[in-house]
Structures are given as structure tokens and as C-alpha cells.
Amino acid sequence: MSTALSRAREGIIGTETIAGIGGSFTPLSKFERYARLTGDHKRAVMASELLNDLKFVKDPDWPKGDLASSTLYCATKSKKKKDDFEITFSRLVGLSRPSDDDFKRDLSMVANYAELRGDRLPEIHTQLDDIMSYFGAISQLHPNRSSATMELLFTGIYLASVVAMEMKLTLGCPRPVAFSDRLQPMIQTPDHATFPSGHSTQSFLVATLMTELAAGDTSPAEIDPESQYYRMAARIAANRTVAGVHFPSDSAAGAVLGITLGQYLASRARDGAQTVTPRSFGGHDYHDGKNTRDFHFGELHKLMGGNDKSVAELKPITVTPAPMLQNIWDGAVKEWDSRWT
């Protein structure tokens, strides 16, 4: 094609002297220029806007305890100070890891889930690199009709991956296969740490953003027990335990992390002063007495109900607006309101 184009040019232009076009170009806004970018470049812009207001701290005081913890802080205030800016950060979400003894105790639950491998095989393999199709089956996500919505969700998935991977690296929790050679996962065990589950984090973030979109300008007060989005997220998370690569506590931590991040993104995308509730999850507290604790949709309702010993909530904080994200959100809301038209 390059050879053909070069010869075609020679055939119609020859040796003419080329002069630049006169006049001026129509100016575009930053949002209009953003709309012309390809997917990877759009995500790079969004990563810059969102990650500039986030920072990780290995915080030994929150949550309290001797086990390693990782805390994500977000910008809540900025003040111009001469030629610089003074930014105030507040805790957004923190995770503390279970002990190795906790993981050993929970191994029996992972082994029991292996009975479902034959039934869940198609889901587990397709969800290795595609969770969006499962949410698209609930509410239509067609590229031509839901471009802004999909852009919002993929932006969220990217952020979830960045946050989850940083916490995995900090907390360094071994996968189930490290505790027994009889587990024999049905898929390749990933090369990174187990806690929190990345699939759970991404799935619950997507479920939260879709729930927030459906709610419009007002954030939902609590998780709807009939929500198909959260039920699907819980199933995707549980499938990773069925496959033999995650503990139930990994999924529970991912649920808390994903929901909090989803609410954070929705708050930054809405107009006006918006708040989000910071949370911590203590993996060492995720158990049923001396017994292992499962994770499924029923447990999610307990986990986020405000009285679970493994989850602590702080007072809501006011978050800073994200202009580029707001632009995507506005487009997604319009799509959502007219998606069946």
C-alpha cells in the first residue's frame, strides 16, 4: 500500500512546488480534541487526570493491626500558594491482608468449590479477558449506541487494575496453590499476588458505575438485593475461587475496593460538591468464628450493610471534580436515558 500510494502521488503531483494552505484552522475545545483520540490514548489522558489526585501509602495505623496494610488517599482540597499548589489528601480505601494461617484455614473452601469447575468452565475461560459481555447481557452495551458508557466503564476498569495491582504488590499474599499441591487450579495461576482479587475489583466497580448511571444525579443509598449488576459481579468473583486461583477473602476485599472506587468515580463525575464514604477492609477479620467465611451475593449484602466487623467506614469526604471524566459521564447519562429509543 505504501508503494502504491507513493506511485499514485508521483503520478498526479509530479514535480510541483508545494505551498501551505492559507487561512486559519477552526479551534477545538479540549473535550473535542479528546473525542478524536483512539482508545489507548483516551485512557492515557484519563489516567493522568485521575491518578494525579490519588496516592498510595503503606499505612500502619489504618486499618489498625500488626498485619501489612495498603491505603489509597485521594485529593480533597487544593489551594494556590504563590507559584505552587497545596493539596490536601484524605483516606479513600484501605486494605489489610489476612495472615498466612487465615489463608491455610480457607483452603478447604477453595477445594470444595472445585466441584463446580465443569459447570463454570465456559464462564471462567471467557472471563479471563472479558467481563463486559456479562454486564452487556444485563443492559445493552453496543459500541454504536453506548460509546460514552463503554468509555466510562473501561476507564473504571483501568483504574481498578492500577489500584488493585499496587495493593497486591504491597501486600504480597500467596495464591491458594502455594499452600497445597492437591488444589491443581484449572487455569494458569497468575504471576502476581492473590489479595485483593483484580477480577472482583473490576467487576464490582463496573456494577457500581452502572448502578450509579441508572440512578442519575443521586447516588444510591445502599446495594439493592435484587441488583443483577451486583449479582453478576459476585458470580464473576466466585468463579475465580472455583478456578482455584483465589480465596473468598480476596473477592470480599475486591468487592469493597471496587464499590468504593466506583462511587468515587461517580462522585468526581457529577456536577457540584460530591462526597464519597471511605472504607477499610480487614482481611484478618473476614471469618466466621474459627471457620472460613464464604463470599457470594448474600455475603456482599452483609459486608456492605454497615455492621460487618471486617469493614470500617469513615465520615464522607468531598472529592475534587474531574472535568474530562465529567464530560464522559454526561455523554453516558444521555445514552442511558435514551438507550432503548
Tab-separated table of C-alpha atoms in Angstrom, residues 117-313:
chain	number	residue	atom	x	y	z
A	117	ARG	CA	-15.421	-26.436	37.645
A	118	GLY	CA	-17.211	-28.443	34.979
A	119	ASP	CA	-20.307	-26.250	35.214
A	120	ARG	CA	-18.424	-22.921	35.256
A	121	LEU	CA	-15.751	-23.775	32.662
A	122	PRO	CA	-17.091	-21.548	29.820
A	123	GLU	CA	-17.555	-18.590	32.157
A	124	ILE	CA	-14.132	-18.917	33.750
A	125	HIS	CA	-12.289	-19.029	30.422
A	126	THR	CA	-14.191	-16.185	28.747
A	127	GLN	CA	-13.869	-14.013	31.855
A	128	LEU	CA	-10.097	-14.239	31.711
A	129	ASP	CA	-10.134	-11.236	29.381
A	130	ASP	CA	-13.783	-10.217	29.042
A	131	ILE	CA	-16.172	-9.303	31.838
A	132	MET	CA	-18.005	-6.582	29.913
A	133	SER	CA	-20.056	-9.043	27.854
A	134	TYR	CA	-21.659	-10.308	31.043
A	135	PHE	CA	-22.799	-6.841	32.079
A	136	GLY	CA	-23.805	-6.081	28.485
A	137	ALA	CA	-26.154	-9.062	28.673
A	138	ILE	CA	-27.998	-7.282	31.505
A	139	SER	CA	-28.139	-3.811	29.933
A	140	GLN	CA	-27.302	-3.470	26.254
A	141	LEU	CA	-23.784	-2.159	25.664
A	142	HIS	CA	-23.450	-1.729	21.909
A	143	PRO	CA	-20.410	0.223	20.625
A	144	ASN	CA	-22.596	2.354	18.336
A	145	ARG	CA	-25.239	3.116	20.960
A	146	SER	CA	-23.182	3.138	24.176
A	147	SER	CA	-19.778	4.565	23.227
A	148	ALA	CA	-19.583	7.024	26.153
A	149	THR	CA	-20.891	4.423	28.601
A	150	MET	CA	-18.307	1.882	27.485
A	151	GLU	CA	-15.595	4.527	27.629
A	152	LEU	CA	-16.610	5.314	31.214
A	153	LEU	CA	-16.600	1.630	32.184
A	154	PHE	CA	-13.252	0.877	30.537
A	155	THR	CA	-11.761	3.925	32.251
A	156	GLY	CA	-13.003	2.490	35.542
A	157	ILE	CA	-11.602	-0.968	34.754
A	158	TYR	CA	-8.219	0.582	34.006
A	159	LEU	CA	-8.209	2.481	37.295
A	160	ALA	CA	-9.295	-0.647	39.173
A	161	SER	CA	-6.384	-2.568	37.658
A	162	VAL	CA	-3.847	0.089	38.641
A	163	VAL	CA	-5.102	0.316	42.231
A	164	ALA	CA	-5.501	-3.433	42.723
A	165	MET	CA	-2.049	-4.215	41.316
A	166	GLU	CA	-0.368	-1.658	43.573
A	167	MET	CA	-2.093	-3.148	46.612
A	168	LYS	CA	-1.251	-6.696	45.522
A	169	LEU	CA	2.403	-5.707	45.216
A	170	THR	CA	2.436	-4.059	48.646
A	171	LEU	CA	0.594	-6.816	50.498
A	172	GLY	CA	2.284	-9.771	48.781
A	173	CYS	CA	-0.244	-12.518	49.588
A	174	PRO	CA	0.383	-16.056	48.254
A	175	ARG	CA	-2.075	-17.758	45.910
A	176	PRO	CA	-4.005	-20.886	47.000
A	177	VAL	CA	-1.698	-23.197	45.037
A	178	ALA	CA	1.182	-22.149	47.313
A	179	PHE	CA	-0.460	-23.961	50.234
A	180	SER	CA	-1.177	-27.346	48.627
A	181	ASP	CA	-0.155	-29.294	45.522
A	182	ARG	CA	-3.554	-31.037	45.562
A	183	LEU	CA	-5.510	-27.945	44.619
A	184	GLN	CA	-4.382	-28.027	40.965
A	185	PRO	CA	-6.139	-24.934	39.504
A	186	MET	CA	-7.961	-25.374	36.199
A	187	ILE	CA	-6.283	-22.292	34.697
A	188	GLN	CA	-2.793	-20.833	34.931
A	189	THR	CA	-2.210	-19.212	38.312
A	190	PRO	CA	-1.307	-15.525	37.674
A	191	ASP	CA	2.192	-14.280	38.435
A	192	HIS	CA	1.017	-11.645	40.931
A	193	ALA	CA	-0.321	-11.768	44.479
A	194	THR	CA	-3.793	-13.010	45.356
A	195	PHE	CA	-5.171	-10.236	47.609
A	196	PRO	CA	-7.254	-8.336	46.561
A	197	SER	CA	-8.836	-10.091	43.579
A	198	GLY	CA	-8.451	-7.977	40.442
A	199	HIS	CA	-11.459	-9.610	38.775
A	200	SER	CA	-13.590	-8.871	41.822
A	201	THR	CA	-12.366	-5.261	41.971
A	202	GLN	CA	-13.104	-4.661	38.288
A	203	SER	CA	-16.474	-6.422	38.331
A	204	PHE	CA	-17.779	-4.578	41.366
A	205	LEU	CA	-16.529	-1.264	40.001
A	206	VAL	CA	-18.441	-1.876	36.753
A	207	ALA	CA	-21.549	-2.951	38.704
A	208	THR	CA	-21.310	0.205	40.805
A	209	LEU	CA	-20.859	2.561	37.847
A	210	MET	CA	-23.810	1.015	36.017
A	211	THR	CA	-25.901	1.316	39.182
A	212	GLU	CA	-24.835	4.945	39.584
A	213	LEU	CA	-25.653	5.708	35.942
A	214	ALA	CA	-29.117	4.255	36.355
A	215	ALA	CA	-29.625	6.445	39.445
A	216	GLY	CA	-28.719	9.652	37.586
A	217	ASP	CA	-27.823	12.648	39.744
A	218	THR	CA	-28.352	10.940	43.104
A	219	SER	CA	-26.086	8.186	44.378
A	220	PRO	CA	-27.958	5.062	45.622
A	221	ALA	CA	-28.141	4.835	49.417
A	222	GLU	CA	-27.397	1.106	49.545
A	223	ILE	CA	-26.945	-2.021	47.450
A	224	ASP	CA	-30.207	-3.311	46.032
A	225	PRO	CA	-30.620	-7.009	46.968
A	226	GLU	CA	-32.307	-7.532	43.601
A	227	SER	CA	-29.492	-5.901	41.609
A	228	GLN	CA	-28.492	-8.009	38.617
A	229	TYR	CA	-25.273	-5.995	38.287
A	230	TYR	CA	-24.035	-6.878	41.764
A	231	ARG	CA	-25.242	-10.457	41.450
A	232	MET	CA	-23.201	-10.812	38.260
A	233	ALA	CA	-20.152	-9.216	39.876
A	234	ALA	CA	-20.390	-11.649	42.797
A	235	ARG	CA	-20.611	-14.608	40.412
A	236	ILE	CA	-17.586	-13.447	38.406
A	237	ALA	CA	-15.636	-13.088	41.649
A	238	ALA	CA	-16.707	-16.533	42.889
A	239	ASN	CA	-15.658	-18.098	39.577
A	240	ARG	CA	-12.061	-17.228	40.411
A	241	THR	CA	-12.346	-19.329	43.558
A	242	VAL	CA	-13.948	-22.136	41.538
A	243	ALA	CA	-10.949	-21.983	39.194
A	244	GLY	CA	-8.632	-22.391	42.174
A	245	VAL	CA	-6.739	-19.102	41.936
A	246	HIS	CA	-8.424	-17.000	44.661
A	247	PHE	CA	-9.593	-17.214	48.262
A	248	PRO	CA	-13.061	-15.919	49.297
A	249	SER	CA	-11.390	-13.110	51.260
A	250	ASP	CA	-9.694	-11.934	48.041
A	251	SER	CA	-13.110	-11.485	46.460
A	252	ALA	CA	-14.535	-9.751	49.530
A	253	ALA	CA	-11.631	-7.288	49.541
A	254	GLY	CA	-12.104	-6.685	45.810
A	255	ALA	CA	-15.798	-6.012	46.373
A	256	VAL	CA	-15.115	-3.334	48.994
A	257	LEU	CA	-12.354	-1.828	46.863
A	258	GLY	CA	-14.339	-1.908	43.601
A	259	ILE	CA	-17.523	-0.463	45.090
A	260	THR	CA	-15.623	2.349	46.822
A	261	LEU	CA	-13.677	3.198	43.657
A	262	GLY	CA	-16.872	3.128	41.598
A	263	GLN	CA	-18.621	5.509	43.977
A	264	TYR	CA	-15.518	7.716	43.976
A	265	LEU	CA	-15.513	7.955	40.159
A	266	ALA	CA	-19.241	8.681	40.032
A	267	SER	CA	-18.824	11.422	42.637
A	268	ARG	CA	-15.994	13.055	40.702
A	269	ALA	CA	-18.060	12.869	37.517
A	270	ARG	CA	-21.237	14.513	38.844
A	271	ASP	CA	-21.739	18.279	38.988
A	272	GLY	CA	-21.381	20.199	42.236
A	273	ALA	CA	-19.732	19.275	45.528
A	274	GLN	CA	-19.959	15.498	45.800
A	275	THR	CA	-18.970	13.183	48.628
A	276	VAL	CA	-17.858	9.568	48.950
A	277	THR	CA	-17.618	7.286	52.001
A	278	PRO	CA	-14.080	5.987	52.710
A	279	ARG	CA	-13.781	2.343	53.790
A	280	SER	CA	-11.261	-0.143	55.077
A	281	PHE	CA	-11.336	-3.924	54.819
A	282	GLY	CA	-9.564	-6.137	57.340
A	283	GLY	CA	-8.786	-9.486	55.777
A	284	HIS	CA	-7.861	-10.926	59.176
A	285	ASP	CA	-11.433	-10.225	60.349
A	286	TYR	CA	-13.120	-11.935	57.415
A	287	HIS	CA	-14.087	-15.240	59.027
A	288	ASP	CA	-16.958	-16.981	60.782
A	289	GLY	CA	-15.578	-17.561	64.248
A	290	LYS	CA	-12.842	-20.152	63.793
A	291	ASN	CA	-14.322	-21.239	60.476
A	292	THR	CA	-13.736	-19.995	56.950
A	293	ARG	CA	-16.184	-17.494	55.505
A	294	ASP	CA	-17.574	-17.827	52.012
A	295	PHE	CA	-18.133	-14.985	49.566
A	296	HIS	CA	-21.261	-14.711	47.416
A	297	PHE	CA	-24.021	-12.164	46.841
A	298	GLY	CA	-25.649	-12.855	50.209
A	299	GLU	CA	-22.371	-12.132	51.962
A	300	LEU	CA	-21.997	-8.923	49.955
A	301	HIS	CA	-25.162	-7.516	51.484
A	302	LYS	CA	-23.793	-8.238	54.971
A	303	LEU	CA	-20.366	-6.894	54.027
A	304	MET	CA	-21.663	-3.508	52.870
A	305	GLY	CA	-24.525	-3.226	55.350
A	306	GLY	CA	-22.602	-1.174	57.903
A	307	ASN	CA	-22.324	-3.783	60.672
A	308	ASP	CA	-19.696	-6.182	59.359
A	309	LYS	CA	-16.631	-6.469	61.589
A	310	SER	CA	-14.313	-6.712	58.576
A	311	VAL	CA	-15.405	-3.350	57.111
A	312	ALA	CA	-14.985	0.077	58.705
A	313	GLU	CA	-16.451	3.285	57.294
